[in-house]
JSON list of C-alpha atoms in Angstrom, two decimals:
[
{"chain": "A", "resi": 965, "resn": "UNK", "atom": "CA", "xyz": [22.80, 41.61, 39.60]},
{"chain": "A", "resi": 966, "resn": "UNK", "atom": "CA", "xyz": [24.40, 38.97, 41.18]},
{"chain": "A", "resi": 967, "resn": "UNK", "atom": "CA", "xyz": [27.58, 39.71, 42.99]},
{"chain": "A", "resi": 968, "resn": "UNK", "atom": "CA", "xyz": [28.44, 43.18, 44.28]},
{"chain": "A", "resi": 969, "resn": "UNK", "atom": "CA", "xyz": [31.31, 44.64, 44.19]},
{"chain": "A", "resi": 970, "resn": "UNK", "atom": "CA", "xyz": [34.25, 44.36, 46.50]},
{"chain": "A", "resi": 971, "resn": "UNK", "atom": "CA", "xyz": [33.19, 40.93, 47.28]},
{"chain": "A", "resi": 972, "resn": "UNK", "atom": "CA", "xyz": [34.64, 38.77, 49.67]},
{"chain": "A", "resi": 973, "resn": "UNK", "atom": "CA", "xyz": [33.44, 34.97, 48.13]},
{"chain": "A", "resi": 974, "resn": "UNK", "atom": "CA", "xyz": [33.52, 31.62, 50.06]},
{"chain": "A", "resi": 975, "resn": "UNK", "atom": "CA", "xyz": [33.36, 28.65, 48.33]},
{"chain": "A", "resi": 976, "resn": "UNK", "atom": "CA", "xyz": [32.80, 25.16, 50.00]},
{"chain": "A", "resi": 977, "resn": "UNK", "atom": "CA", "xyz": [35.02, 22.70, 47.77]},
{"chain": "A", "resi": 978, "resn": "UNK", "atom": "CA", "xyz": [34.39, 18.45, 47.79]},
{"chain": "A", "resi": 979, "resn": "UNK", "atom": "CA", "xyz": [37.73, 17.39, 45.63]},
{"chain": "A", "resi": 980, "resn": "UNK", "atom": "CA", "xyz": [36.19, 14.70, 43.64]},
{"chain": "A", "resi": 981, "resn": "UNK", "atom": "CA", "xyz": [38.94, 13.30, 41.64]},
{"chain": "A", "resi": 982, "resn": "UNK", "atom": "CA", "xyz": [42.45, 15.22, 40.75]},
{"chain": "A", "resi": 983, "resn": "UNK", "atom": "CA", "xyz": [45.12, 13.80, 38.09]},
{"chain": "A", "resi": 984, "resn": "UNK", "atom": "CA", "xyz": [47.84, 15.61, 36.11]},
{"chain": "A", "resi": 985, "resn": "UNK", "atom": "CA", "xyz": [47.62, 14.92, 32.33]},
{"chain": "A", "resi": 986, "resn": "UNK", "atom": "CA", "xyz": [51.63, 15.76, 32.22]},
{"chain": "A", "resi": 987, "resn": "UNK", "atom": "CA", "xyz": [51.70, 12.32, 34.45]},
{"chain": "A", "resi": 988, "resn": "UNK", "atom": "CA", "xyz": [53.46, 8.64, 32.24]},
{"chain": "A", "resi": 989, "resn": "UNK", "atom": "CA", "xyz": [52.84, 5.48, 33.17]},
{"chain": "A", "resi": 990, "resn": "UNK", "atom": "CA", "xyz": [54.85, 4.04, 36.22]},
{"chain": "A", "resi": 991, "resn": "UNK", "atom": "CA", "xyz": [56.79, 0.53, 35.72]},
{"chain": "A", "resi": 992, "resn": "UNK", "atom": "CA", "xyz": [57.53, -1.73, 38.76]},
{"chain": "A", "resi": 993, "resn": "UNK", "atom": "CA", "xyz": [59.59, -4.73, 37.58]},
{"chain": "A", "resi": 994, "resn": "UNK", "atom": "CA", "xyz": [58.84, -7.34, 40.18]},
{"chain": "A", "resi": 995, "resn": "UNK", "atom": "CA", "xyz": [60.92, -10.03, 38.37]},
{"chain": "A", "resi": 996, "resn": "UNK", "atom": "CA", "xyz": [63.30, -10.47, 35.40]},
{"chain": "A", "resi": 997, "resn": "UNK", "atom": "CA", "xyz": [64.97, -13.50, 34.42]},
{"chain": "A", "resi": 998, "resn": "UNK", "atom": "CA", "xyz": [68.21, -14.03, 33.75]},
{"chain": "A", "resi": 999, "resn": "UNK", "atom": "CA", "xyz": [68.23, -14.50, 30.75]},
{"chain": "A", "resi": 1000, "resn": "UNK", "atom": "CA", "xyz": [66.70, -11.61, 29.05]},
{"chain": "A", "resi": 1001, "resn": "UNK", "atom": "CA", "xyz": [67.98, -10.42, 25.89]},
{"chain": "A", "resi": 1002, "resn": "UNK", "atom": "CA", "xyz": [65.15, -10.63, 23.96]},
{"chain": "A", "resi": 1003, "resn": "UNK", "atom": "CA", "xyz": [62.36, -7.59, 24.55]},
{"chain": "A", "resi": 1004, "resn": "UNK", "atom": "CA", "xyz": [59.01, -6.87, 23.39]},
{"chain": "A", "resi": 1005, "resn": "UNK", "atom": "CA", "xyz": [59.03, -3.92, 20.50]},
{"chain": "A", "resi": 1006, "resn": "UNK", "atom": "CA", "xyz": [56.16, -2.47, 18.48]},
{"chain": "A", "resi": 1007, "resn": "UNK", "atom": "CA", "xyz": [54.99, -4.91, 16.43]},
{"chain": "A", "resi": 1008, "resn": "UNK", "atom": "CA", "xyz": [55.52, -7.80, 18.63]},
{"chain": "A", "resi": 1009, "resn": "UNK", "atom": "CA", "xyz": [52.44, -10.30, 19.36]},
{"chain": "A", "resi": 1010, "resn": "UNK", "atom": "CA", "xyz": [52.12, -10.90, 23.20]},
{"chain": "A", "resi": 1011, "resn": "UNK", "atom": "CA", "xyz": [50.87, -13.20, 24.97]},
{"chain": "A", "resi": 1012, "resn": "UNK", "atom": "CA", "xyz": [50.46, -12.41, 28.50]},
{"chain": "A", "resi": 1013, "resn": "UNK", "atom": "CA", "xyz": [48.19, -12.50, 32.16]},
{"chain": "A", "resi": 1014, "resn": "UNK", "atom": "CA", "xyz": [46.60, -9.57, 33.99]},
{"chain": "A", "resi": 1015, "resn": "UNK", "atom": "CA", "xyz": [45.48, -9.01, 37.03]},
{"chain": "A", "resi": 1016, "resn": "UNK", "atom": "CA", "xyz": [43.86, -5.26, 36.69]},
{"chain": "A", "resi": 1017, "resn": "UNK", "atom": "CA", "xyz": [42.90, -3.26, 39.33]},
{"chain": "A", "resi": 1018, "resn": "UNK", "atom": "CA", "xyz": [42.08, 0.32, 41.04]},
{"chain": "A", "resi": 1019, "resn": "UNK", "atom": "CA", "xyz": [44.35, 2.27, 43.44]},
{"chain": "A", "resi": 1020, "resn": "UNK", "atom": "CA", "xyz": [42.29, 0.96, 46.35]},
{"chain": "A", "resi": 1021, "resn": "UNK", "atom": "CA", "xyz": [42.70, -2.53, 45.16]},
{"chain": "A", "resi": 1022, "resn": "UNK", "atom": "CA", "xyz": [38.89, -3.08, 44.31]},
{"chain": "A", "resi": 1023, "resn": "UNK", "atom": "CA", "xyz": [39.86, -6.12, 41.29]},
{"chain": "A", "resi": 1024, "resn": "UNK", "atom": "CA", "xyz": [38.11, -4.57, 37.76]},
{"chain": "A", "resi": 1025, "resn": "UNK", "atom": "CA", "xyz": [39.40, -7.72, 36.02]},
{"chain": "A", "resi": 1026, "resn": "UNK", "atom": "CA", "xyz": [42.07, -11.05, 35.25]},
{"chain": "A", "resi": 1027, "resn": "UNK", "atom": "CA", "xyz": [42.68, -13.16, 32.77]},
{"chain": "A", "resi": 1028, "resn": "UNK", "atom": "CA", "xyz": [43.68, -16.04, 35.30]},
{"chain": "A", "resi": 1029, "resn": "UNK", "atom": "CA", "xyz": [39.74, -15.69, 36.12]},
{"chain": "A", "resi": 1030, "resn": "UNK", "atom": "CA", "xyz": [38.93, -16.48, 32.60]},
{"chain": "A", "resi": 1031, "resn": "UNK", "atom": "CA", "xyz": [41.46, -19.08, 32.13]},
{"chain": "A", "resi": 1032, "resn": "UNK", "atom": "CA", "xyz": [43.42, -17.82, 29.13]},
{"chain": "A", "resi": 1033, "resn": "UNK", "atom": "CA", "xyz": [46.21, -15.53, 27.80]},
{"chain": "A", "resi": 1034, "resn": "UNK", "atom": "CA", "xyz": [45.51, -11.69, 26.66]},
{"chain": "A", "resi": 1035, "resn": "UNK", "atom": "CA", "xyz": [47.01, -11.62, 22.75]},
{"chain": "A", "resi": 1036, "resn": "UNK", "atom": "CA", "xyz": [47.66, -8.81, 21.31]},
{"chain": "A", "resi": 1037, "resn": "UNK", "atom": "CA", "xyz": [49.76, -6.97, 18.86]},
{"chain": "A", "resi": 1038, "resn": "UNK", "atom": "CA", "xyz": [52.17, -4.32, 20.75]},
{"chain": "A", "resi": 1039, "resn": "UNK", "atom": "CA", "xyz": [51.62, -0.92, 19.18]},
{"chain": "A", "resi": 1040, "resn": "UNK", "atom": "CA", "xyz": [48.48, -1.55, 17.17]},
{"chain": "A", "resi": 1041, "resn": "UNK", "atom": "CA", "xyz": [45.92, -0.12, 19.14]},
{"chain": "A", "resi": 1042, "resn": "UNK", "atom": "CA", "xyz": [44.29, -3.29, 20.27]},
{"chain": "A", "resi": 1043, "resn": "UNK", "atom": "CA", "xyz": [44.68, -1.88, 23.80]},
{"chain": "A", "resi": 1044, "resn": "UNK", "atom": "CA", "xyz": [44.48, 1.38, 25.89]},
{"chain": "A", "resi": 1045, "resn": "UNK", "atom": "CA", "xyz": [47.82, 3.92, 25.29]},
{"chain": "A", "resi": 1046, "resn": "UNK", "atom": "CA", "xyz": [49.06, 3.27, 28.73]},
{"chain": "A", "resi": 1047, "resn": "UNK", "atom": "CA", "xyz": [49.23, -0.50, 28.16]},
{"chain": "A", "resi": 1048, "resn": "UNK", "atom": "CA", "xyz": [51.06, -0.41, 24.82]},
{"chain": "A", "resi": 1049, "resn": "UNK", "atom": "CA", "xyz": [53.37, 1.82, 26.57]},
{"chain": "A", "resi": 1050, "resn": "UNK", "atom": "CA", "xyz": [53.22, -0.60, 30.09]},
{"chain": "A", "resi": 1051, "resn": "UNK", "atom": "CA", "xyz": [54.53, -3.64, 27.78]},
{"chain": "A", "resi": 1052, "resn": "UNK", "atom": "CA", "xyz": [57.23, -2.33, 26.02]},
{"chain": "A", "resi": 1053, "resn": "UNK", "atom": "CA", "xyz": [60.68, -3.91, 26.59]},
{"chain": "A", "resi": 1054, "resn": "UNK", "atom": "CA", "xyz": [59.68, -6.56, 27.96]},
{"chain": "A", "resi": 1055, "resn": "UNK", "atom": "CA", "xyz": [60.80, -10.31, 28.09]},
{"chain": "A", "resi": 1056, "resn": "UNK", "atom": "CA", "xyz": [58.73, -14.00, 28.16]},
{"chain": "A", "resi": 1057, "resn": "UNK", "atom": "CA", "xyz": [58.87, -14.74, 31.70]},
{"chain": "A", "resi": 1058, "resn": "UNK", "atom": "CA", "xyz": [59.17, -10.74, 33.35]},
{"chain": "A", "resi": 1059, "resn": "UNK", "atom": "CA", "xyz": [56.14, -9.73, 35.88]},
{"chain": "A", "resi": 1060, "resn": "UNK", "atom": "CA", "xyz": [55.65, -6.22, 36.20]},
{"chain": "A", "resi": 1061, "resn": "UNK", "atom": "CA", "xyz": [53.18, -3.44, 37.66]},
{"chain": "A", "resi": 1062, "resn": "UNK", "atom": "CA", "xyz": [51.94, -0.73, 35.71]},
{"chain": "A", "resi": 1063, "resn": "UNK", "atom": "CA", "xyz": [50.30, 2.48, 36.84]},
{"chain": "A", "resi": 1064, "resn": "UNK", "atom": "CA", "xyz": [48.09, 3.74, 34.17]},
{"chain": "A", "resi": 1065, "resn": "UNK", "atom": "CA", "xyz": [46.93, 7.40, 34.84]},
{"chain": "A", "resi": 1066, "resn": "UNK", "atom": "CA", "xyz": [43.47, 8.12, 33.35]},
{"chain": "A", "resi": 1067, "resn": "UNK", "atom": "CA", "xyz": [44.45, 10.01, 30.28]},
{"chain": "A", "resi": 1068, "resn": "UNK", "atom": "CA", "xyz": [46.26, 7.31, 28.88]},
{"chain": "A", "resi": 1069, "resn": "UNK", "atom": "CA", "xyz": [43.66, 4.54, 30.04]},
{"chain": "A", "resi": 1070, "resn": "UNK", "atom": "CA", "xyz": [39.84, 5.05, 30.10]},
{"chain": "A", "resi": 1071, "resn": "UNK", "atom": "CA", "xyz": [39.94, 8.87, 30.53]},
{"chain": "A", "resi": 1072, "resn": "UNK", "atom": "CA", "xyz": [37.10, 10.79, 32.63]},
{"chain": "A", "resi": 1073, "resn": "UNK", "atom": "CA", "xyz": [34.02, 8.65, 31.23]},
{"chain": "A", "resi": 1074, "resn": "UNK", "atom": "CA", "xyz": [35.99, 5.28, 32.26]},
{"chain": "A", "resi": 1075, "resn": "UNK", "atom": "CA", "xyz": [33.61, 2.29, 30.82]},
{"chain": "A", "resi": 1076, "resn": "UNK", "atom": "CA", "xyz": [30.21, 2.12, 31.98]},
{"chain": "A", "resi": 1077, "resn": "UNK", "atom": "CA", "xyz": [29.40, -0.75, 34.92]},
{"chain": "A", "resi": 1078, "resn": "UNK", "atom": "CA", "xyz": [33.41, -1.97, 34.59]},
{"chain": "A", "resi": 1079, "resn": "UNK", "atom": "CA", "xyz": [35.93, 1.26, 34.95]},
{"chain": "A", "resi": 1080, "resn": "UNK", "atom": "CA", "xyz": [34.79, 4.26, 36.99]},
{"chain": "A", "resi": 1081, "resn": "UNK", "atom": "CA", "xyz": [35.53, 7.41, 35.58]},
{"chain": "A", "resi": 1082, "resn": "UNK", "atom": "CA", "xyz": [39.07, 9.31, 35.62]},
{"chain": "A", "resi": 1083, "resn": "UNK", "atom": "CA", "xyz": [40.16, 5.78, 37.20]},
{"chain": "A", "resi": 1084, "resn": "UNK", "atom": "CA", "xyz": [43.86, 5.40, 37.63]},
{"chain": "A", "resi": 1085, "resn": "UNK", "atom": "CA", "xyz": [44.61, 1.68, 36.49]},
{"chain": "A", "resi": 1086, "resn": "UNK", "atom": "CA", "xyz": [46.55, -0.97, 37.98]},
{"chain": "A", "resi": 1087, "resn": "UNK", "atom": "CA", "xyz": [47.75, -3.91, 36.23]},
{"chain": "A", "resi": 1088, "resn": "UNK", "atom": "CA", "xyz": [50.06, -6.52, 37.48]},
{"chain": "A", "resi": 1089, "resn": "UNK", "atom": "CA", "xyz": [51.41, -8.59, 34.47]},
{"chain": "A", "resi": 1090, "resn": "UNK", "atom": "CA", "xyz": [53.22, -11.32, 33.51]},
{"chain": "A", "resi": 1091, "resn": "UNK", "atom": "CA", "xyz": [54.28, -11.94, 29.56]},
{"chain": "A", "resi": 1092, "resn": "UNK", "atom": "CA", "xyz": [54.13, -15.71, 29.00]},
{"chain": "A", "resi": 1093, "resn": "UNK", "atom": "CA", "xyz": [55.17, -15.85, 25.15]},
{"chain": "A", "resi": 1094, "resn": "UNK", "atom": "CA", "xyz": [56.96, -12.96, 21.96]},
{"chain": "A", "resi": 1095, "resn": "UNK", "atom": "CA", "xyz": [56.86, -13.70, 18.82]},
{"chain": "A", "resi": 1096, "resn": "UNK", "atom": "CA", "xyz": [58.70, -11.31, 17.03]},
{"chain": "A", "resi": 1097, "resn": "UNK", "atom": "CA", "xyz": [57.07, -9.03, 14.47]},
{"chain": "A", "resi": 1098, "resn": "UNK", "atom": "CA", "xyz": [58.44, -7.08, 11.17]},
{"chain": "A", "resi": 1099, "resn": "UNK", "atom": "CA", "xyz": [59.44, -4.22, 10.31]},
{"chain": "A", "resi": 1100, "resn": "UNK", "atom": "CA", "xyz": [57.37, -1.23, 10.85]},
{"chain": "A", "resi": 1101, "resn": "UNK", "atom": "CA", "xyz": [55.32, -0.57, 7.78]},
{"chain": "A", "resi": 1102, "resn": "UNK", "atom": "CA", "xyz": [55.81, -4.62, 6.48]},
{"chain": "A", "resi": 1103, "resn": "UNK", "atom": "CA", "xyz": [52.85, -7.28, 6.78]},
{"chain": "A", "resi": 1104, "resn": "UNK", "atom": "CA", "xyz": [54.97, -10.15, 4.95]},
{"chain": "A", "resi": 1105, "resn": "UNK", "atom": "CA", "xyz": [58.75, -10.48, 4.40]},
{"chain": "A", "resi": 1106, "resn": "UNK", "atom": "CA", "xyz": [60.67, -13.00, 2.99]},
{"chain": "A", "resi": 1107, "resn": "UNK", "atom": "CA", "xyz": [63.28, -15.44, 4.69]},
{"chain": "A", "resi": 1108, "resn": "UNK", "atom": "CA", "xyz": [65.78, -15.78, 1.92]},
{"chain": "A", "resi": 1109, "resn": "UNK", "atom": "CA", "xyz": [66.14, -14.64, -1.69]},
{"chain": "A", "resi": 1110, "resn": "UNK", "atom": "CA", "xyz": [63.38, -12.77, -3.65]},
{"chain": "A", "resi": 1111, "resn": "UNK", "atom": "CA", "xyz": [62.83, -14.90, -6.79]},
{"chain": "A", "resi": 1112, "resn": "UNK", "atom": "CA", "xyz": [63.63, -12.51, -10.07]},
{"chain": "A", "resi": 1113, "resn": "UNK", "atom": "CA", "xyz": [60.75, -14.43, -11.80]},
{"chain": "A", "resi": 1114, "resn": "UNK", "atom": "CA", "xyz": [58.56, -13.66, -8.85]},
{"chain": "A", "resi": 1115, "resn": "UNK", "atom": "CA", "xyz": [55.39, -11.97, -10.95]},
{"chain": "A", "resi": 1116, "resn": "UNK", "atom": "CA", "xyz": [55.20, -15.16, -13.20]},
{"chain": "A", "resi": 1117, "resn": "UNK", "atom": "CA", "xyz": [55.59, -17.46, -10.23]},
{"chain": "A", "resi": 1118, "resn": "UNK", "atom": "CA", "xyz": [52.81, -16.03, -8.96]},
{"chain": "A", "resi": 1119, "resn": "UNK", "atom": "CA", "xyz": [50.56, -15.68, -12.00]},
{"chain": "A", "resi": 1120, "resn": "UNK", "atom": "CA", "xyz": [49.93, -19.37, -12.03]},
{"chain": "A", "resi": 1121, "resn": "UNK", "atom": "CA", "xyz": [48.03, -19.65, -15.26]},
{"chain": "A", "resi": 1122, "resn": "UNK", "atom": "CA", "xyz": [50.14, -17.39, -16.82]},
{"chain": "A", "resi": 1123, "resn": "UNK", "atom": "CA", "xyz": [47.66, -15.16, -18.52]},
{"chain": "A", "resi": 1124, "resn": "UNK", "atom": "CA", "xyz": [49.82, -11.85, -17.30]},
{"chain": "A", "resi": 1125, "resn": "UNK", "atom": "CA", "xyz": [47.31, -11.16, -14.47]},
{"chain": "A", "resi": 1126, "resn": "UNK", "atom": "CA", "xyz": [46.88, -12.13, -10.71]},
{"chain": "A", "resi": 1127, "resn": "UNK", "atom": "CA", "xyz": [43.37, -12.79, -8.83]},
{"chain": "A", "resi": 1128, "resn": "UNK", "atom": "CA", "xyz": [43.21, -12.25, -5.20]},
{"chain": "A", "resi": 1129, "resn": "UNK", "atom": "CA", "xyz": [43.04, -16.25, -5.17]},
{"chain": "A", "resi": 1130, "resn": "UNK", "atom": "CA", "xyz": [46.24, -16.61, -7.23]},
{"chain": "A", "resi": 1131, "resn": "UNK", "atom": "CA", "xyz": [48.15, -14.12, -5.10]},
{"chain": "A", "resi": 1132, "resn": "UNK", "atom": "CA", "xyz": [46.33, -16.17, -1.31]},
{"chain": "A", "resi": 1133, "resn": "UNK", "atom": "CA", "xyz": [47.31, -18.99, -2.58]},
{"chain": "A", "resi": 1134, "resn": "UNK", "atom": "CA", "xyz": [50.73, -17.89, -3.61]},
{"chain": "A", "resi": 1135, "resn": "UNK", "atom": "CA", "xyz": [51.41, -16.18, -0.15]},
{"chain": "A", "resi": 1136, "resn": "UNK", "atom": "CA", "xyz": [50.35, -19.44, 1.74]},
{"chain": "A", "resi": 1137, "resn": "UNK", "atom": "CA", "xyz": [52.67, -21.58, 0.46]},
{"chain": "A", "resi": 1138, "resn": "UNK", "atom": "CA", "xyz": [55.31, -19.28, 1.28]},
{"chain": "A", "resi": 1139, "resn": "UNK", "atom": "CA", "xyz": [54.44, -19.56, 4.34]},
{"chain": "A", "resi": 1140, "resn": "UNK", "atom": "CA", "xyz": [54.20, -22.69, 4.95]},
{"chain": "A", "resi": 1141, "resn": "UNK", "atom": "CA", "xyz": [57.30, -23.35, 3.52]},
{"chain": "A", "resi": 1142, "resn": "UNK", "atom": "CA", "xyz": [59.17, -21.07, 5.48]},
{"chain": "A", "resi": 1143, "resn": "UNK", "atom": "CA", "xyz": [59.83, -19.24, 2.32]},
{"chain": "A", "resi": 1144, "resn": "UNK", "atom": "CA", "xyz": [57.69, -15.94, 4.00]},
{"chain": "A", "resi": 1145, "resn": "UNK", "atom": "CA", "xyz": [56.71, -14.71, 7.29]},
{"chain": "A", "resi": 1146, "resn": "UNK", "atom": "CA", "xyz": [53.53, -12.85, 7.90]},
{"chain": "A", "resi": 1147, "resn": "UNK", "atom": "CA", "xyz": [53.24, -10.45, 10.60]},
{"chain": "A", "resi": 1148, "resn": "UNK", "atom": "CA", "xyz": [51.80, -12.26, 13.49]},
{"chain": "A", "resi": 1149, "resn": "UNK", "atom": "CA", "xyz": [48.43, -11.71, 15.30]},
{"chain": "A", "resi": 1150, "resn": "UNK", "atom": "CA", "xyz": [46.68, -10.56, 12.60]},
{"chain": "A", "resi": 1151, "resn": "UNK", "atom": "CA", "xyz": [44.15, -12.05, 10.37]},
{"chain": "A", "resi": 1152, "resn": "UNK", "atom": "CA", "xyz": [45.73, -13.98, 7.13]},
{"chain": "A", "resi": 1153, "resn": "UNK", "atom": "CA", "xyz": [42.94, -12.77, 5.06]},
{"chain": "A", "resi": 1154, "resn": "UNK", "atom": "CA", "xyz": [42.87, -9.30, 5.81]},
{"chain": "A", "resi": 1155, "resn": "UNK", "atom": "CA", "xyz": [46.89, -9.45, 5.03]},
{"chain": "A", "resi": 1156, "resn": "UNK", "atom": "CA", "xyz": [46.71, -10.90, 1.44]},
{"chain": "A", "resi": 1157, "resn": "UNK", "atom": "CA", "xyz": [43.80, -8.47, 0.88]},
{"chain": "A", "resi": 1158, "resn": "UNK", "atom": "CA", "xyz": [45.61, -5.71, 1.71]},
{"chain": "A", "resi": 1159, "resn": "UNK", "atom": "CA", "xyz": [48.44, -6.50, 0.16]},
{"chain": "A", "resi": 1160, "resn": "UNK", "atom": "CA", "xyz": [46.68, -7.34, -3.01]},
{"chain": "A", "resi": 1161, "resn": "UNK", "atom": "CA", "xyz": [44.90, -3.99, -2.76]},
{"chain": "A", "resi": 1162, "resn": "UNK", "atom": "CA", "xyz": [48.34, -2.28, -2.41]},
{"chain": "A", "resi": 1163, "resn": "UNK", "atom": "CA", "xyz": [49.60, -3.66, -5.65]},
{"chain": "A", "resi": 1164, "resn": "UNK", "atom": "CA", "xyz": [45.82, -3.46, -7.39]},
{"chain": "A", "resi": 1165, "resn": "UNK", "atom": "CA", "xyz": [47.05, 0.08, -8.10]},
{"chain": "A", "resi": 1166, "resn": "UNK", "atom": "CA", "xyz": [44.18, 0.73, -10.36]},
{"chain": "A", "resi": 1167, "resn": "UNK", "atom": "CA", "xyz": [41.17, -1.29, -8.57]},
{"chain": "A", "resi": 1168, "resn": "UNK", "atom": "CA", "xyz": [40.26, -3.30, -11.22]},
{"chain": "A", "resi": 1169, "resn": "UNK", "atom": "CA", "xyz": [40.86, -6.74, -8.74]},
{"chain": "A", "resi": 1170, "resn": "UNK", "atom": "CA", "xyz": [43.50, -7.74, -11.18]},
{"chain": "A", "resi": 1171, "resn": "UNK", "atom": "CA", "xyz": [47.14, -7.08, -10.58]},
{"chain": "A", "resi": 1172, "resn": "UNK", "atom": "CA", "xyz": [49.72, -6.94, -13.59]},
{"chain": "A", "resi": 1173, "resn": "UNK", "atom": "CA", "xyz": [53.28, -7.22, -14.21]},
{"chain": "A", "resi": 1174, "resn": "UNK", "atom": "CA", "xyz": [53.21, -3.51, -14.54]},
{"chain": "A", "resi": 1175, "resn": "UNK", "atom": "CA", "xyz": [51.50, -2.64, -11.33]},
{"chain": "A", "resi": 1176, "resn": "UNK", "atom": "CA", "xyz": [53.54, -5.39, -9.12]},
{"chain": "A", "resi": 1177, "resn": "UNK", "atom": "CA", "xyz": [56.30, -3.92, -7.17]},
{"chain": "A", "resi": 1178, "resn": "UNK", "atom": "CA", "xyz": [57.94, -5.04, -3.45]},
{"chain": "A", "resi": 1179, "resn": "UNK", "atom": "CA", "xyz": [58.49, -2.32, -0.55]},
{"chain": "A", "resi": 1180, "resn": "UNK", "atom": "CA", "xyz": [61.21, -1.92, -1.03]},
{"chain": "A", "resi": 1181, "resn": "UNK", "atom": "CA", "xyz": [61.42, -0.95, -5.02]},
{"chain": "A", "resi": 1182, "resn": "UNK", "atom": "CA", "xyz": [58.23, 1.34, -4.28]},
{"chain": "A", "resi": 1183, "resn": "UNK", "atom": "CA", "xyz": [60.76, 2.76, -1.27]},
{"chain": "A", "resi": 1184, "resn": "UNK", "atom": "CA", "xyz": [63.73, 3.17, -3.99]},
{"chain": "A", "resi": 1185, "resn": "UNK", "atom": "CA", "xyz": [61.06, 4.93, -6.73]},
{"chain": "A", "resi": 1186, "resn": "UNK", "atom": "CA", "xyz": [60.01, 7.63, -3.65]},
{"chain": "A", "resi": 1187, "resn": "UNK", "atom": "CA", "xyz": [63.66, 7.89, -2.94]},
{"chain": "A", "resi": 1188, "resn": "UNK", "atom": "CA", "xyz": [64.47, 8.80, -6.49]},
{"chain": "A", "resi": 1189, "resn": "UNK", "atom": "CA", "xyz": [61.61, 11.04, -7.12]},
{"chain": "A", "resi": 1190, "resn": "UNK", "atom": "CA", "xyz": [62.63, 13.22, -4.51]}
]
C-alpha cells in the first residue's frame, strides 16, 4: 500500500551524530614527573583539577573556575566510567588529556542545559594529591598486630555485648592512634555502621563474642567450607 514493488528508494540522509560503542577512552600524557613510582589504583582518593570540554573546544566546566580540587574515590562510582578509567595509573603531579566517548560518559541523553547529548568529552587533568586506599573489599585495616583480646577490648563495659557507640568509639581511637586506617574519602559514620552491621549478624544492634569475626577469619571459614 505503500511501496511497490521493484522499487528503486532515495533517501536524503543529515548524519547527526556517529560514535562506535567498541571505542576506550584515549590518554594523552602531557607531563610526568620524574619521580613517579607511586600510581593511582582503585580505591585510591584523588584529588585533582579539570578543565572539561567538547571536541570543538566549547568549555562545559573547571574546577580552577570554582576554586577547589575534584575528590573522589577511584573506582567507586562517584564519577562517569570513562573518568575512573581516565585516572587510573596515575601520579601527584602528572597532567593528562582524556577522550571520553559517549558510552562511557553521559551517553545519548548527555545532562540537560550542561552536556549535549552523545557528547564526546574532553578533560584535561592534573592530579594534585593520592592517598592510598585498602584492599579491595576492606573499609578499615590495622597497622600492626591484631590484639587476641580484641572482642573484650572493645566491649568496654564488659557486659559480653557491643553498641554501635562502643564499637565508633573503639574504631576512632584506633585511628587516631595510628593503630587503624580507614579507607579514605568516605564518610566515618557510614564505615563503623557498616561494619557494625557486618558483624550484627543477627540485627538485633548488638554484636557478641560469638558473632564478631575479622575478614580475614570470615575469608578462612568460606575457604574451609568449600
Amino acid at each position: 500500500g505503500k511501496i511497490p514493488g521493484s522499487a528503486v528508494l532515495v533517501f536524503d540522509i543529515h548524519v547527526v551524530d556517529f560514535h562506535n560503542p567498541s571505542d576506550s577512552v584515549s590518554i594523552t600524557v602531557n607531563y610526568k614527573p620524574s619521580n613517579c613510582t607511586i600510581l593511582s589504583k582503585k580505591g585510591d582518593y584523588l584529588k585533582y583539577h579539570y578543565n572539561a570540554s567538547l571536541l570543538d573546544g566549547t568549555l562545559l566546566d573547571s574546577t580552577h573556575s570554582l576554586g577547589k580540587t575534584y575528590n573522589i574515590v577511584l573506582g567507586s562510582g562517584q564519577v562517569v566510567v570513562g573518568m575512573d578509567m581516565g585516572l587510573q595509573d596515575m601520579c601527584v603531579g602528572e597532567r593528562r588529556t582524556v577522550v571520553i566517548p559517549p558510552h562511557l560518559g553521559y551517553g545519548e541523553d548527555g545532562v540537560e542545559g550542561e552536556v549535549p547529548g552523545s557528547a564526546v568529552l574532553v578533560f584535561d587533568i592534573e592530579l594534585l594529591e593520592l592517598v592510598s586506599g585498602l584492599p579491595e573489599g576492606y573499609m578499615f585495616v590495622w597497622n600492626g598486630e591484631v590484639s587476641p583480646n580484641l572482642f573484650e577490648e572493645i566491649d568496654q563495659n564488659h557486659d559480653g555485648e557491643v553498641l554501635l557507640e562502643e564499637f565508633s568509639d573503639y574504631i576512632q581511637a584506633q585511628v587516631d592512634s595510628g593503630k587503624g586506617k580507614l579507607a579514605p574519602g568516605f564518610d566515618f559514620e557510614k564505615i563503623v555502621k557498616n561494619m557494625f552491621t557486618n558483624q550484627d549478624r543477627d540485627g538485633n544492634g548488638k554484636v557478641t563474642a560469638e558473632e564478631f569475626k575479622l575478614k580475614d577469619q570470615e575469608a578462612k571459614e568460606e575457604h574451609d567450607e568449600l
